[in-house]
Coordinates of C-alpha atoms in Angstrom, one line a residue:
Chain A
M1 CA 0.0 0.0 0.0
E2 CA 1.2 3.5 -0.8
N3 CA 2.5 5.9 1.8
I4 CA 0.1 8.7 2.6
I5 CA 2.6 10.5 4.8
D6 CA 6.3 10.4 4.1
V7 CA 8.7 12.3 6.3
Q8 CA 12.5 12.3 5.9
N9 CA 15.0 13.9 8.2
L10 CA 12.5 16.6 9.3
K11 CA 13.9 19.3 11.4
K12 CA 12.5 22.5 13.0
E13 CA 14.5 25.1 14.9
F14 CA 13.1 28.1 16.7
K15 CA 15.0 31.2 17.7
S16 CA 14.1 32.0 21.2
Y17 CA 14.9 35.3 22.7
S18 CA 16.0 35.6 26.3
S19 CA 15.8 38.8 28.3
R20 CA 18.8 40.1 30.2
Q21 CA 18.5 40.8 33.9
G22 CA 17.7 44.0 35.5
L23 CA 17.0 47.5 34.3
K24 CA 20.4 47.8 32.5
G25 CA 19.7 44.5 30.8
A26 CA 16.3 45.7 29.7
F27 CA 17.8 48.8 28.0
R28 CA 20.4 46.6 26.3
D29 CA 17.6 44.4 25.1
L30 CA 16.2 47.3 23.2
F31 CA 19.2 47.3 20.9
T32 CA 20.6 43.8 20.7
R33 CA 18.9 40.7 22.0
N34 CA 20.3 37.4 23.1
Y35 CA 18.8 34.4 21.5
T36 CA 19.3 30.7 21.6
I37 CA 18.4 28.2 18.9
K38 CA 16.0 25.5 20.1
T39 CA 15.5 22.4 18.1
A40 CA 11.9 21.4 18.5
V41 CA 12.0 18.6 16.0
D42 CA 15.3 16.9 15.5
D43 CA 15.8 14.9 12.3
I44 CA 12.8 12.6 12.4
S45 CA 11.8 10.2 9.6
F46 CA 8.7 8.0 9.4
S47 CA 5.9 7.1 7.0
I48 CA 2.3 6.2 7.3
K49 CA 0.3 4.0 5.0
R50 CA -3.2 4.6 3.8
G51 CA -5.9 3.5 6.2
E52 CA -3.6 3.3 9.3
M53 CA -4.5 4.8 12.6
V54 CA -1.3 6.0 14.3
G55 CA -0.9 7.3 17.8
Y56 CA 1.7 10.1 18.1
I57 CA 2.7 10.4 21.7
G58 CA 5.2 12.3 23.8
E59 CA 5.5 14.5 26.8
N60 CA 4.6 18.2 26.7
G61 CA 7.2 19.9 24.5
A62 CA 8.4 16.8 22.9
G63 CA 7.7 18.2 19.5
K64 CA 4.4 16.6 18.7
S65 CA 2.4 19.7 17.9
T66 CA 5.3 21.2 16.0
S67 CA 5.6 18.2 13.7
I68 CA 1.8 18.1 13.2
K69 CA 1.9 21.8 12.2
M70 CA 4.6 21.0 9.7
L71 CA 2.6 18.1 8.3
T72 CA -0.4 20.3 7.9
G73 CA 1.5 23.1 6.1
I74 CA 1.2 25.6 8.9
L75 CA 4.9 25.8 9.7
T76 CA 7.8 25.6 7.3
P77 CA 10.4 23.0 8.2
T78 CA 14.0 24.2 8.8
D79 CA 15.2 21.2 7.0
G80 CA 14.0 17.8 5.6
K81 CA 11.4 16.5 3.2
I82 CA 7.7 16.1 3.8
V83 CA 5.3 14.5 1.3
V84 CA 1.7 14.2 2.4
N85 CA -1.0 13.1 0.0
G86 CA 1.6 13.4 -2.7
M87 CA 2.1 17.1 -2.1
N88 CA 4.5 19.4 -0.2
P89 CA 2.2 20.8 2.4
H90 CA 3.8 24.2 2.7
K91 CA 4.4 24.9 -1.0
E92 CA 1.0 23.9 -2.2
R93 CA -0.9 24.9 0.9
E94 CA -4.3 25.8 -0.6
K95 CA -4.6 22.7 -2.8
F96 CA -3.1 20.5 -0.1
V97 CA -5.4 21.5 2.8
K98 CA -8.4 20.4 0.8
T99 CA -7.2 16.8 1.2
I100 CA -6.9 16.9 5.0
G101 CA -9.1 17.4 8.0
V102 CA -7.7 18.9 11.2
V103 CA -9.0 19.0 14.7
F104 CA -7.1 21.0 17.3
G105 CA -8.6 20.1 20.7
Q106 CA -7.6 23.4 22.2
R107 CA -8.8 25.7 19.5
S108 CA -12.2 25.9 17.8
Q109 CA -12.6 26.0 14.1
L110 CA -16.2 26.9 14.3
W111 CA -17.4 30.5 14.3
W112 CA -18.1 31.4 17.9
D113 CA -21.2 33.6 17.6
I114 CA -23.2 31.9 14.9
A115 CA -25.2 28.6 14.8
V116 CA -23.3 25.4 14.1
Q117 CA -25.1 24.8 10.9
E118 CA -24.0 28.2 9.5
S119 CA -20.4 27.2 10.1
F120 CA -21.0 24.0 8.3
R121 CA -22.6 25.8 5.4
L122 CA -19.7 28.1 5.1
L123 CA -17.2 25.3 5.3
K124 CA -19.2 23.4 2.6
K125 CA -18.8 26.4 0.4
I126 CA -15.1 26.8 1.3
Y127 CA -14.3 23.2 0.4
N128 CA -16.6 23.3 -2.6
V129 CA -18.5 20.2 -1.6
P130 CA -21.4 19.3 -4.0
D131 CA -24.8 19.3 -2.4
Q132 CA -25.5 15.7 -3.0
Q133 CA -22.2 14.5 -1.5
Y134 CA -22.7 16.8 1.5
E135 CA -26.2 15.5 2.2
E136 CA -25.3 11.9 2.1
H137 CA -22.0 12.1 4.0
M138 CA -23.0 14.7 6.6
K139 CA -26.3 13.0 7.4
D140 CA -24.3 10.0 8.4
V141 CA -21.8 12.0 10.4
I142 CA -24.4 14.0 12.2
E143 CA -26.3 10.9 13.1
T144 CA -23.3 9.0 14.4
L145 CA -22.1 11.9 16.4
D146 CA -25.6 12.6 17.6
I147 CA -25.3 16.4 17.0
G148 CA -28.6 16.9 15.1
P149 CA -30.3 18.8 18.0
L150 CA -27.2 21.1 18.4
L151 CA -27.1 22.4 14.8
D152 CA -29.1 25.6 15.4
K153 CA -27.4 26.6 18.6
P154 CA -24.5 29.1 18.6
V155 CA -21.2 27.5 19.3
R156 CA -20.6 29.6 22.4
K157 CA -23.7 28.0 24.1
L158 CA -22.4 24.4 23.6
S159 CA -20.7 22.4 26.3
L160 CA -17.1 21.2 25.6
G161 CA -18.3 17.7 24.7
Q162 CA -20.9 19.0 22.4
R163 CA -18.5 21.4 20.8
M164 CA -15.9 18.8 20.2
R165 CA -18.3 16.5 18.4
C166 CA -19.3 19.4 16.2
E167 CA -15.6 20.2 15.6
L168 CA -15.1 16.6 14.4
A169 CA -18.0 16.9 12.1
A170 CA -16.7 20.2 10.7
A171 CA -13.3 18.6 10.0
L172 CA -15.0 15.9 8.0
I173 CA -17.3 18.0 5.8
H174 CA -15.2 17.4 2.7
N175 CA -14.6 13.7 3.7
P176 CA -10.8 14.0 3.6
P177 CA -8.6 10.9 3.2
L178 CA -6.4 12.0 6.0
L179 CA -7.3 13.3 9.4
F180 CA -5.1 15.0 12.0
L181 CA -6.3 15.0 15.5
D182 CA -4.4 17.1 18.0
E183 CA -5.6 16.1 21.5
P184 CA -9.2 15.6 20.5
T185 CA -10.4 14.3 23.8
I186 CA -8.8 16.8 26.1
G187 CA -11.1 17.6 29.0
L188 CA -13.9 15.3 27.9
D189 CA -15.9 12.9 30.0
V190 CA -15.8 9.2 29.5
L191 CA -19.1 8.9 27.5
V192 CA -18.1 11.5 25.0
K193 CA -14.7 10.0 24.7
L194 CA -16.2 6.6 23.9
K195 CA -18.5 8.1 21.3
I196 CA -15.7 9.9 19.6
R197 CA -13.6 6.8 19.6
E198 CA -16.4 4.7 18.1
F199 CA -16.9 7.4 15.5
L200 CA -13.3 7.5 14.5
K201 CA -13.2 3.7 14.2
R202 CA -16.2 3.8 12.0
I203 CA -15.0 6.4 9.5
N204 CA -11.7 4.5 9.4
E205 CA -13.5 1.4 8.4
K206 CA -16.0 3.0 6.1
Y207 CA -13.9 5.4 4.2
G208 CA -10.4 4.1 4.8
T209 CA -9.6 7.5 6.4
T210 CA -6.0 7.6 7.7
I211 CA -5.8 9.1 11.2
L212 CA -2.9 10.6 13.0
L213 CA -3.7 11.2 16.6
T214 CA -1.8 12.9 19.3
T215 CA -3.1 12.7 22.9
H216 CA -2.0 12.5 26.5
D217 CA -4.8 10.0 27.2
L218 CA -3.3 6.7 26.4
S219 CA -6.6 4.9 26.6
D220 CA -7.5 6.7 23.4
I221 CA -4.4 5.2 21.8
E222 CA -5.1 1.7 23.2
A223 CA -8.6 1.8 21.9
L224 CA -7.8 3.1 18.4
C225 CA -4.2 2.7 17.3
E226 CA -2.2 -0.4 16.4
R227 CA 0.9 1.6 15.9
V228 CA 2.5 4.3 18.0
V229 CA 5.2 6.8 17.2
M230 CA 6.8 8.1 20.4
L231 CA 8.7 11.3 20.6
D232 CA 11.1 12.6 23.2
E233 CA 13.0 15.9 22.9
G234 CA 12.3 16.1 19.2
K235 CA 13.5 12.6 18.4
I236 CA 11.6 9.5 17.7
I237 CA 12.3 7.0 20.4
Y238 CA 9.9 4.3 19.4
D239 CA 8.0 3.6 16.2
G240 CA 6.1 0.3 16.0
P241 CA 3.1 -1.7 17.1
L242 CA 1.6 -0.9 20.5
K243 CA 1.5 -4.7 21.2
E244 CA 5.2 -5.0 20.9
L245 CA 5.8 -2.1 23.2
R246 CA 3.6 -3.8 25.8
E247 CA 5.3 -7.1 25.5
N248 CA 8.8 -5.8 25.8
W249 CA 8.0 -3.6 28.7
A250 CA 5.3 -5.1 30.6
E251 CA 7.3 -8.0 31.9
G252 CA 5.6 -9.5 34.8
K253 CA 2.4 -9.0 36.7
Q254 CA 1.5 -7.8 40.1
I255 CA -0.5 -9.7 42.6
Q256 CA -2.2 -7.7 45.2
F257 CA -3.2 -9.4 48.4
Q258 CA -5.5 -7.9 51.0
F259 CA -5.1 -9.9 54.2
S260 CA -7.6 -10.0 57.0
E261 CA -4.8 -9.9 59.6
K262 CA -1.4 -8.1 59.7
A263 CA 1.4 -9.5 57.7
T264 CA 5.1 -8.8 57.8
L265 CA 7.6 -8.7 55.0
E266 CA 9.7 -11.4 56.5
E267 CA 6.8 -13.7 56.9
L268 CA 5.8 -13.3 53.3
Q269 CA 9.3 -13.6 51.9
N270 CA 9.6 -16.8 53.9
L271 CA 6.5 -18.3 52.4
T272 CA 7.5 -17.6 48.8
K273 CA 11.2 -18.2 49.0
D274 CA 11.1 -20.8 46.2
H275 CA 10.0 -18.2 43.7
L276 CA 11.4 -14.9 42.4
V277 CA 9.1 -12.4 44.1
V278 CA 9.5 -8.8 45.1
W279 CA 7.2 -7.9 47.9
E280 CA 6.0 -4.4 48.5
Q281 CA 3.7 -2.9 51.1
G282 CA 0.5 -1.4 49.7
E283 CA -1.6 1.4 51.3
S284 CA -1.8 -0.3 54.7
D285 CA -0.1 -3.2 56.5
L286 CA -2.9 -5.4 55.4
I287 CA -2.2 -4.9 51.7
W288 CA 0.9 -6.4 50.1
I289 CA 1.9 -6.5 46.5
A290 CA 4.0 -9.2 44.9
S291 CA 5.7 -8.5 41.6
V292 CA 6.3 -11.6 39.7
D293 CA 7.3 -12.8 36.3
S294 CA 4.4 -13.4 33.9
D295 CA 4.6 -17.1 34.3
E296 CA 1.6 -19.3 35.2
T297 CA 3.4 -21.6 37.6
V298 CA 5.0 -18.8 39.5
I299 CA 1.7 -16.9 39.8
S300 CA -0.3 -19.9 41.0
G301 CA 2.6 -21.1 43.2
V302 CA 2.8 -17.8 45.0
I303 CA -1.0 -17.5 45.4
G304 CA -1.2 -21.1 46.6
K305 CA 1.5 -20.8 49.2
V306 CA 0.3 -17.5 50.6
T307 CA -3.4 -18.4 50.8
A308 CA -2.6 -21.8 52.4
V309 CA -1.2 -19.9 55.4
K310 CA -2.8 -16.5 55.6
K311 CA -6.4 -15.5 55.4
I312 CA -7.2 -13.1 52.6
A313 CA -10.0 -10.7 52.1
D314 CA -9.3 -9.8 48.5
L315 CA -7.0 -10.7 45.7
K316 CA -6.2 -8.9 42.5
I317 CA -3.9 -9.7 39.6
L318 CA -2.8 -6.5 37.9
E319 CA -1.2 -6.1 34.6
I320 CA 1.2 -3.2 34.2
S321 CA -0.7 -0.4 32.4
T322 CA 0.4 1.2 29.2
E323 CA 0.6 4.4 31.1
E324 CA 3.2 2.9 33.4
I325 CA 5.1 1.5 30.5
I326 CA 5.3 4.9 28.9
R327 CA 6.4 6.4 32.1
N328 CA 9.1 3.9 32.5
I329 CA 10.3 4.5 29.0
Y330 CA 10.6 8.2 29.6
V331 CA 12.4 7.7 32.8
E332 CA 14.9 5.4 31.1
G333 CA 15.0 7.7 28.1
A334 CA 15.2 5.0 25.4
V335 CA 13.3 2.0 24.3
R336 CA 14.8 -1.4 24.9
H337 CA 14.4 -3.6 21.9
G338 CA 13.4 -7.1 22.6
Chain B
M1 CA -16.5 33.1 -5.5
G2 CA -19.2 31.3 -3.6
K3 CA -17.1 31.1 -0.5
Y4 CA -16.6 34.9 -0.5
I5 CA -20.3 35.6 -0.8
E6 CA -20.9 33.0 2.0
M7 CA -18.3 34.8 4.2
I8 CA -20.1 38.1 3.7
R9 CA -23.3 36.4 4.7
I10 CA -21.7 35.0 7.8
R11 CA -20.4 38.4 8.7
F12 CA -24.0 39.7 8.4
L13 CA -25.1 37.0 10.8
M14 CA -22.3 37.9 13.2
M15 CA -23.2 41.5 13.2
L16 CA -26.8 40.7 13.9
A17 CA -25.8 38.5 16.8
Y18 CA -24.6 41.6 18.6
R19 CA -27.6 43.9 18.4
T20 CA -26.5 46.2 21.3
N21 CA -23.3 47.1 19.4
Y22 CA -25.5 48.0 16.4
Y23 CA -27.8 50.3 18.4
S24 CA -25.0 51.9 20.3
G25 CA -23.2 52.5 17.1
I26 CA -26.0 54.5 15.6
L27 CA -26.1 56.6 18.8
I28 CA -22.3 57.2 18.8
Y29 CA -22.3 58.3 15.2
S30 CA -25.2 60.6 15.7
I31 CA -23.6 62.2 18.7
N32 CA -20.3 62.7 16.7
I33 CA -22.1 64.3 13.8
G34 CA -24.1 66.5 16.2
A35 CA -21.0 67.6 18.1
Y36 CA -19.1 68.5 15.0
Y37 CA -22.1 70.4 13.6
F38 CA -22.3 72.6 16.7
L39 CA -18.6 73.1 16.7
W40 CA -18.6 74.2 13.1
S41 CA -21.6 76.5 13.5
A42 CA -19.6 78.3 16.2
I43 CA -16.5 78.5 14.0
Y44 CA -18.5 79.8 11.0
G45 CA -20.3 82.3 13.3
G46 CA -22.3 84.0 10.5
K47 CA -19.5 83.8 7.9
E48 CA -20.7 82.9 4.5
N49 CA -18.0 80.4 3.7
I50 CA -14.5 79.3 4.8
Q51 CA -12.0 77.8 2.4
G52 CA -14.7 77.6 -0.3
L53 CA -17.1 75.6 1.8
S54 CA -20.5 77.0 3.0
I55 CA -21.8 76.0 6.4
T56 CA -24.4 73.7 4.8
Q57 CA -21.6 72.0 2.7
M58 CA -19.6 71.7 5.8
T59 CA -22.4 70.0 7.7
T60 CA -23.0 67.7 4.8
Y61 CA -19.2 67.0 4.6
I62 CA -19.1 66.0 8.3
A63 CA -22.3 63.8 8.0
V64 CA -21.1 62.1 4.9
A65 CA -17.6 61.6 6.2
W66 CA -19.0 59.8 9.2
M67 CA -21.5 57.8 7.3
A68 CA -18.8 56.7 4.7
R69 CA -16.6 55.8 7.7
A70 CA -19.3 53.3 8.7
F71 CA -18.7 51.6 5.4
Y72 CA -14.9 51.6 5.1
F73 CA -14.0 51.3 8.7
N74 CA -13.3 47.8 10.0
N75 CA -11.4 46.1 12.8
I76 CA -9.7 43.5 10.7
D77 CA -6.3 44.7 11.9
R78 CA -7.3 44.0 15.4
E79 CA -8.8 40.7 14.4
I80 CA -5.6 39.6 12.6
A81 CA -3.5 40.7 15.6
M82 CA -5.8 38.7 18.0
E83 CA -5.8 35.6 15.8
I84 CA -2.0 35.7 15.7
K85 CA -1.7 36.3 19.4
E86 CA -4.1 33.5 20.4
G87 CA -2.7 31.1 17.8
K88 CA -6.0 30.9 15.9
V89 CA -4.1 31.7 12.8
A90 CA -3.2 28.0 12.7
I91 CA -6.9 27.2 12.0
E92 CA -6.9 29.8 9.2
M93 CA -3.9 28.2 7.6
V94 CA -5.4 24.8 7.3
R95 CA -8.3 26.2 5.3
P96 CA -8.1 26.2 1.5
Y97 CA -8.5 29.9 1.0
P98 CA -6.2 32.9 0.7
Y99 CA -6.2 34.3 4.2
L100 CA -5.9 38.0 3.3
N101 CA -8.7 37.9 0.7
M102 CA -11.0 36.2 3.2
K103 CA -10.2 38.9 5.8
M104 CA -11.0 41.5 3.2
M105 CA -14.3 39.9 2.5
Q106 CA -15.1 39.8 6.2
G107 CA -14.4 43.5 6.3
L108 CA -16.6 44.0 3.2
G109 CA -19.5 42.0 4.8
E110 CA -19.2 44.3 7.9
G111 CA -19.1 47.4 5.7
I112 CA -22.1 46.5 3.6
F113 CA -24.1 45.6 6.7
R114 CA -23.3 49.0 8.3
L115 CA -23.9 50.9 5.0
L116 CA -27.4 49.4 4.7
F117 CA -28.6 49.2 8.3
F118 CA -26.6 52.0 9.8
S119 CA -25.6 54.7 7.3
V120 CA -28.8 54.8 5.4
P121 CA -31.2 55.1 8.3
G122 CA -28.6 57.3 10.1
M123 CA -28.4 59.6 7.1
V124 CA -32.2 60.0 7.1
I125 CA -32.3 61.0 10.7
V126 CA -29.4 63.4 10.3
A127 CA -31.0 65.0 7.2
L128 CA -34.1 65.6 9.3
V129 CA -32.3 67.2 12.2
F130 CA -29.4 69.1 10.6
P131 CA -29.4 71.3 7.5
V132 CA -27.8 68.7 5.2
E133 CA -27.8 69.1 1.5
L134 CA -28.2 65.9 -0.5
S135 CA -27.3 66.2 -4.2
A136 CA -30.0 65.5 -6.7
N137 CA -27.4 64.8 -9.4
A138 CA -27.2 61.1 -10.2
G139 CA -23.6 61.4 -11.4
T140 CA -22.5 62.7 -8.0
W141 CA -24.0 59.6 -6.3
I142 CA -22.4 57.2 -8.8
Y143 CA -19.0 58.8 -8.3
F144 CA -19.5 58.8 -4.6
F145 CA -20.2 55.1 -4.5
I146 CA -17.2 54.3 -6.7
S147 CA -15.1 56.5 -4.4
I148 CA -16.1 54.9 -1.2
G149 CA -15.4 51.5 -2.9
F150 CA -11.8 52.7 -3.2
S151 CA -11.9 54.1 0.3
F152 CA -12.7 50.7 1.6
I153 CA -9.9 49.1 -0.5
I154 CA -7.2 51.6 0.7
N155 CA -8.3 51.5 4.3
T156 CA -8.5 47.7 4.4
Q157 CA -5.0 47.4 2.8
I158 CA -3.6 49.7 5.5
N159 CA -5.4 47.6 8.1
L160 CA -4.0 44.4 6.7
L161 CA -0.5 46.0 6.9
A162 CA -1.0 46.9 10.5
G163 CA -2.4 43.4 11.2
I164 CA 0.3 41.5 9.5
A165 CA 2.9 43.5 11.5
T166 CA 1.8 41.5 14.5
F167 CA 3.7 38.5 13.0
F168 CA 6.9 40.5 13.6
L169 CA 6.0 42.5 16.7
F170 CA 3.8 40.0 18.5
N171 CA 2.1 42.8 20.4
N172 CA 1.2 45.8 18.3
D173 CA -1.8 47.4 20.0
G174 CA 0.2 50.7 20.0
L175 CA 0.8 50.6 16.3
I176 CA -2.9 49.9 15.6
R177 CA -4.0 52.7 17.8
A178 CA -1.5 55.1 16.2
K179 CA -2.6 54.0 12.8
R180 CA -6.2 54.9 13.7
V181 CA -5.4 58.4 14.8
V182 CA -3.3 59.0 11.7
I183 CA -6.1 57.9 9.5
D184 CA -8.7 60.0 11.3
L185 CA -6.5 63.0 11.1
F186 CA -4.8 62.7 7.7
S187 CA -7.8 61.3 5.8
G188 CA -9.9 64.5 6.4
L189 CA -12.5 62.9 8.6
I190 CA -12.1 65.4 11.4
L191 CA -11.1 68.4 9.3
P192 CA -11.2 68.8 5.5
L193 CA -7.7 68.8 4.1
S194 CA -8.2 72.2 2.5
F195 CA -8.1 73.6 6.0
Y196 CA -4.6 72.4 6.6
P197 CA -1.6 74.7 5.9
M198 CA -0.2 74.5 2.4
W199 CA 3.0 72.6 3.4
A200 CA 0.9 70.0 5.2
Q201 CA -1.4 69.7 2.2
N202 CA 1.6 69.1 0.0
I203 CA 2.8 66.3 2.1
M204 CA -0.6 64.7 2.4
S205 CA -1.1 64.8 -1.3
Y206 CA 1.7 62.2 -1.5
L207 CA 0.1 59.9 1.1
P208 CA -2.8 57.5 0.5
F209 CA -4.9 58.7 3.5
Q210 CA -6.8 61.5 1.7
G211 CA -8.3 58.7 -0.5
I212 CA -10.0 57.3 2.5
S213 CA -12.3 60.1 3.6
Y214 CA -11.5 63.4 2.0
I215 CA -12.1 62.4 -1.6
P216 CA -15.5 60.7 -1.2
S217 CA -16.8 63.5 1.0
M218 CA -15.7 66.2 -1.3
I219 CA -17.3 64.4 -4.2
F220 CA -20.5 64.1 -2.3
T221 CA -20.7 67.7 -1.2
E222 CA -19.7 68.7 -4.8
G223 CA -16.6 70.4 -3.4
F224 CA -14.8 68.8 -6.4
K225 CA -16.0 69.8 -9.7
G226 CA -15.5 68.5 -13.3
S227 CA -12.1 67.1 -14.0
Q228 CA -11.2 67.3 -10.3
V229 CA -13.5 64.4 -9.6
F230 CA -11.8 62.2 -12.1
E231 CA -8.3 63.2 -10.9
A232 CA -9.4 62.3 -7.4
L233 CA -10.8 58.9 -8.5
I234 CA -7.6 58.1 -10.4
N235 CA -5.6 59.1 -7.3
Q236 CA -7.6 56.5 -5.3
A237 CA -7.3 53.8 -8.0
V238 CA -3.5 54.3 -8.2
W239 CA -3.1 54.0 -4.4
S240 CA -5.4 50.9 -4.3
A241 CA -3.0 49.3 -6.8
I242 CA 0.2 50.5 -5.2
L243 CA -0.7 49.2 -1.7
I244 CA -1.1 45.7 -3.0
I245 CA 2.7 45.5 -3.2
P246 CA 3.6 46.1 0.4
V247 CA 0.7 43.9 1.6
Y248 CA 2.0 41.0 -0.4
V249 CA 5.6 41.4 0.4
L250 CA 4.9 41.7 4.1
W251 CA 2.6 38.7 3.9
I252 CA 5.2 36.5 2.3
L253 CA 7.8 37.5 4.9
A254 CA 5.2 36.9 7.6
K255 CA 4.4 33.4 6.5
R256 CA 8.1 32.6 6.6
Q257 CA 8.3 34.1 10.1
L258 CA 5.1 32.3 11.3
V259 CA 5.4 30.9 14.8
V260 CA 2.1 29.6 16.1
Q261 CA 1.9 30.5 19.7
G262 CA 0.8 28.0 22.3
G263 CA -0.1 24.3 22.0

């Protein structure tokens, strides 16, 4: 399958000015200013195929938004090559942006003071969408996102969740083959999140829409994306399947015991001395957590030995969450390859 | 073309969404015209005419200048500055239209709205209250409308320049405010240019500002006669064309400079 996004050695540097100290410094700043060059995106290369849903993750300031802005033609790269939908986003901006849809979770693209449907109507004219195509496609979108009753309200009267659903619909008026979502679920409640995820899956299946998604909410990524690209300090530190990331990093499980009587570390270590177990105290001295390898005999062995001696009130087997995995990766700074 | 017409329509809707602004606007303009009328009556103080303008012509000049201002005046410089400061310009850049043309159309939508729902009813009220002389000559009206068309273009181009300057300055409220005072003063809104000393008139004849207010008002009050009207219209047309150059140059530089703030 062909590549819909192709990025090679992409680089973006910003000049950032710093102010000198004190009154004397402020006067000197009037004439000459100190600046440092900051590299926001440092030599990244990747490609995305048609129909993929890719999660683009990284800490604040890792360069996610900057690279999205270069991919959508808003910013010019300092260096490197970008081809999206067969075009150079910055050079052929007007023609190019007709082939993409963009949602910035933190900014509205609807007109604040007028009814949602008026915004839609204007966007329809802007993108030159024929009436028939608009009717068919938007009827479906409006139904799935359940925004029919909101259409005649001005945007400023909508709640965040309502607005975000309208934003998504607005980004899809011209049914673009490629959709950029920059933190689309920021600040939304679980129900709206679920609805948006379902909707994204649906358009991906129905129209083969390629989706590039940045978010801080990893459950979004888990629900939608098979592939993740992870950025740190402007560099790609991981690019591959989410599954592999989990397998390489989530070694082992945690067993959480809640005893009905006090337990001590020594006692527990004694009980499980045949296995490789790390005991940790939980929130109280009744709760203890055993970290073990993800091996069936070890898990059942530990549980068997402990429960044979001590009375327990509750027992949980926890898998290490993606969030924890990502946190570990950032702490260590690089991805181990398994 | 459809998208531009749609944008003008949207601007109409937005203006209607803020009715209070609309009513208070009529009030403010009426007060301004009234104040200038009484000021000028005091200055004339029984004199037949000053600098070739009679008191009736002067009143008409003031009334027309303010009413024309309702058409050519817009806040797109401030809007551009705000969009840049808040980073909303990112949204504009992912839309398939030329940003500056679209801004100009928004200004035009605003202008047409004010001309129809603001200047026309306002002019009727003013004509009833003050001794204003409206020309019966169809030619004068046609030249006047051509002329305020150019006024709009020149003023909007200057606004675009001031707005785009935000890309380089990041905070240019001061520049925008200064620009507004310069335009009010040098365009002949407050005082017809023929009242300025000769040397100042000479300088101003090399600047685009007189094309914003002085020329249409003089055409309407028939202060310009015969070939003077055509010379004035040509002056406006030339400035409209010349100003395209700095707007485009600055825009190209600005796009290169573009840093989207926040997020």
